[in-house]
């Protein structure tokens, strides 16, 4: 195998995203001859300015391929600011509808499948369909450098929200287990700095989800039927910033859906109770 000469750069782009973050990470992979952009940030002029400054600073070619981890508004619609690059845009098939909704100017969309591969120079990028945060979430693994670009499956500070309508806790836990099996030296998260303790971080995120599930079951056992809002208030009140209580409730709902699918809880009107 040829030695990899391409470089990987994290480019934090200012976005209206969830507290405590104020930027969303894009990643540039390549050299002066060829490069790829992973995620394109929010649809605002600053997105293009930051990316083009980074291309100059790192001496990289203008990307001709843009790979989207998922279709959320802080990761995908910045593509519209980059139209003059004339780059091909890629995502997972399950993100198609949402990508086309948030990038209405897109004429053609290309799809990446699980376990497929792309190359840039002599460097191989492995495509991992890693659902959980969204149904079509993609992660990108560069085996020659043992680097994982995780999208919103992992963030540097805390844990990602996993919730309705397209999040799935069971799939998310399966994805985390799959990521644990890779040889990783560092992770590029969707938000925040490089994660340099990948296995410890993966274990923390996995255990946090199990901890929330245990807390939900304990509350229902002690108090009786509760709505997802009531459960969220009891678990998260005074522990998280008020601005993210909405996504915390959606994560609680996703846990309750998982527990209902497993026959542990059931919905009774607006409330959930133990079976």
XYZ file of C-alpha atoms in Angstrom:
275
model
C 0.000 0.000 0.000
C 1.242 3.491 -0.822
C 1.930 5.749 2.093
C -0.802 8.317 2.568
C 0.327 11.829 1.709
C -2.992 13.576 2.071
C -3.703 15.649 5.138
C -6.884 16.000 7.172
C -7.887 19.376 8.559
C -10.724 20.211 10.938
C -12.423 23.480 9.950
C -14.857 24.838 12.576
C -17.477 26.985 10.841
C -19.683 29.409 12.815
C -23.262 28.099 12.838
C -26.452 28.548 14.819
C -26.161 25.175 16.516
C -26.871 23.731 19.954
C -25.311 24.989 23.176
C -22.490 24.821 24.234
C -21.172 24.804 20.663
C -21.153 27.780 18.308
C -19.433 26.071 15.370
C -19.936 22.969 13.258
C -16.953 21.045 11.965
C -16.210 20.598 8.302
C -13.209 18.489 7.320
C -10.878 18.962 4.369
C -8.959 15.923 3.164
C -6.371 16.167 0.420
C -3.365 17.994 -1.001
C -2.616 20.657 -3.581
C -3.850 18.403 -6.412
C -7.131 17.056 -5.056
C -9.311 17.429 -1.988
C -12.649 16.376 -0.495
C -14.922 18.349 1.823
C -16.884 16.550 4.522
C -19.913 18.580 5.669
C -20.538 22.122 4.502
C -21.971 23.952 7.487
C -24.832 26.413 7.505
C -26.129 28.391 4.527
C -24.441 31.734 5.154
C -21.668 33.713 3.446
C -19.264 33.123 6.314
C -19.242 29.409 5.444
C -17.647 30.004 2.053
C -15.223 32.588 3.421
C -13.953 30.261 6.171
C -13.594 27.293 3.832
C -11.783 29.230 1.105
C -9.432 30.804 3.659
C -8.685 27.287 4.899
C -7.988 26.015 1.379
C -5.421 28.780 0.943
C -3.887 28.299 4.378
C -3.509 24.535 3.946
C -2.550 24.744 0.249
C -5.389 22.481 -0.885
C -7.138 22.139 -4.228
C -10.789 23.218 -4.405
C -12.843 20.116 -3.509
C -14.692 18.438 -6.334
C -16.559 16.109 -3.964
C -18.604 17.121 -0.924
C -19.602 14.275 1.404
C -22.452 14.913 3.842
C -22.632 13.016 7.119
C -26.325 13.933 7.401
C -28.887 16.544 6.410
C -29.240 18.710 9.525
C -29.213 22.448 8.873
C -25.844 23.057 10.535
C -24.089 20.421 8.395
C -25.521 20.357 4.880
C -27.063 23.513 3.349
C -23.745 25.403 3.222
C -23.373 23.529 -0.089
C -25.458 26.340 -1.607
C -22.665 28.810 -0.825
C -20.171 26.648 -2.748
C -21.981 26.383 -6.097
C -19.037 27.791 -8.061
C -16.876 24.865 -6.930
C -19.069 22.668 -9.168
C -18.522 19.800 -6.736
C -20.495 16.552 -6.709
C -22.513 16.072 -3.515
C -22.792 12.694 -1.776
C -24.918 11.335 1.068
C -26.612 8.107 2.120
C -29.789 7.164 0.253
C -31.815 7.468 3.474
C -30.865 11.162 3.729
C -31.966 11.947 0.163
C -35.317 13.558 0.964
C -33.942 15.761 3.749
C -30.823 16.759 1.790
C -32.887 17.851 -1.206
C -35.207 19.745 1.147
C -32.367 21.715 2.745
C -30.407 22.166 -0.528
C -33.190 22.934 -3.029
C -30.703 24.230 -5.613
C -29.123 20.778 -6.001
C -29.615 19.234 -9.443
C -27.820 15.929 -8.892
C -27.178 13.945 -5.739
C -24.902 10.908 -5.448
C -25.227 8.127 -2.895
C -22.722 6.274 -0.742
C -23.346 2.792 0.609
C -22.127 1.090 3.751
C -18.685 -0.540 3.340
C -18.026 1.264 0.069
C -14.731 3.105 -0.455
C -13.488 6.320 -1.952
C -9.902 7.203 -2.714
C -8.121 10.505 -2.783
C -4.596 10.249 -4.078
C -3.449 6.923 -2.671
C -5.550 7.314 0.468
C -8.601 5.157 1.051
C -11.702 6.438 2.834
C -14.069 3.779 4.143
C -17.772 4.640 4.214
C -19.696 3.532 7.303
C -23.470 3.796 7.484
C -23.829 4.562 11.201
C -27.495 5.353 11.900
C -28.791 6.628 15.211
C -28.539 10.411 15.154
C -30.296 10.219 11.774
C -31.369 7.259 9.681
C -28.764 7.911 6.991
C -25.875 9.159 9.135
C -22.514 8.431 7.503
C -19.139 8.166 9.200
C -15.825 8.188 7.357
C -12.809 6.137 8.396
C -9.298 6.639 7.044
C -7.490 3.372 7.911
C -4.011 4.566 6.866
C -4.183 7.263 9.573
C -6.616 5.477 11.909
C -8.851 8.552 11.935
C -12.638 8.454 12.244
C -14.799 11.388 11.148
C -17.942 10.777 13.148
C -20.400 13.516 12.205
C -22.885 14.009 15.034
C -22.551 10.461 16.340
C -19.905 11.985 18.598
C -19.290 15.505 19.845
C -16.330 16.627 21.916
C -18.304 18.051 24.826
C -21.063 15.814 26.186
C -23.307 13.613 24.070
C -25.348 14.051 20.893
C -29.114 14.201 21.052
C -30.841 11.177 19.529
C -34.507 11.694 18.892
C -37.612 11.756 16.804
C -38.389 11.931 13.983
C -35.320 10.218 12.521
C -33.181 9.273 15.515
C -33.126 5.738 16.901
C -31.466 4.738 20.197
C -31.173 1.023 19.362
C -29.466 1.777 16.056
C -27.265 4.356 17.757
C -25.988 1.873 20.343
C -25.280 -0.631 17.564
C -23.370 2.055 15.640
C -21.294 2.935 18.709
C -20.379 -0.723 19.170
C -19.321 -0.924 15.550
C -17.145 2.182 15.890
C -15.482 0.674 18.974
C -14.250 -2.206 16.796
C -12.193 0.102 14.551
C -8.539 0.916 15.132
C -8.764 4.617 15.985
C -6.126 7.062 17.164
C -8.412 10.116 17.090
C -11.935 11.133 16.160
C -13.118 14.204 14.293
C -16.505 14.988 15.893
C -19.393 16.989 14.466
C -18.746 19.729 17.028
C -15.731 20.592 19.137
C -12.042 19.708 18.998
C -10.434 16.408 18.002
C -11.195 13.572 20.418
C -7.857 11.979 21.325
C -9.173 9.335 23.765
C -11.534 7.618 21.297
C -12.340 4.393 23.162
C -12.828 6.109 26.496
C -15.107 8.640 24.814
C -17.115 5.979 22.976
C -17.566 4.085 26.241
C -18.662 7.277 28.019
C -21.305 8.040 25.363
C -22.558 4.444 25.300
C -22.822 4.289 29.091
C -24.545 7.671 29.260
C -27.335 6.379 27.048
C -27.724 3.275 29.236
C -27.687 5.483 32.341
C -30.551 7.601 30.953
C -32.521 4.445 30.235
C -32.010 3.225 33.808
C -33.107 6.627 35.169
C -36.296 6.537 33.089
C -37.211 3.050 34.313
C -36.481 4.062 37.936
C -38.741 7.128 37.683
C -41.618 5.138 36.196
C -41.212 2.519 38.909
C -41.157 5.070 41.744
C -43.752 7.575 40.503
C -45.906 5.783 37.972
C -47.017 6.995 34.522
C -45.239 10.136 33.278
C -45.105 12.005 29.989
C -41.808 12.362 28.156
C -41.815 16.058 29.129
C -42.258 15.225 32.820
C -39.485 12.637 32.683
C -37.170 15.084 30.915
C -37.815 17.778 33.501
C -36.983 15.431 36.370
C -33.800 14.091 34.748
C -32.420 17.216 33.095
C -33.730 20.184 35.106
C -30.789 22.262 36.408
C -28.374 19.908 34.642
C -28.516 21.250 31.091
C -28.842 24.652 29.449
C -32.541 25.596 29.012
C -32.014 26.013 25.254
C -31.455 22.278 24.804
C -34.368 20.988 26.890
C -36.319 20.507 23.642
C -33.781 18.080 22.168
C -33.374 16.467 25.594
C -37.091 15.697 25.533
C -36.772 14.240 22.045
C -33.947 12.018 23.299
C -36.139 10.910 26.228
C -38.904 10.103 23.747
C -36.447 8.026 21.693
C -35.498 6.063 24.824
C -39.176 5.459 25.594
C -39.799 4.231 22.042
C -36.873 1.792 22.431
C -38.215 0.585 25.783
C -41.705 0.182 24.305
C -40.308 -1.824 21.388
C -38.625 -4.074 23.949
C -41.881 -4.549 25.875
C -40.627 -2.679 28.965
C -42.878 0.386 28.722
C -46.113 1.243 26.974
C -47.901 4.481 26.189
C -51.065 5.296 28.091
C -52.545 8.471 26.589
C -49.793 11.075 26.795
C -47.926 9.194 29.525
C -45.662 6.160 29.588
C -45.823 3.410 32.171
C -43.963 0.200 32.890
C -45.583 -2.939 31.470
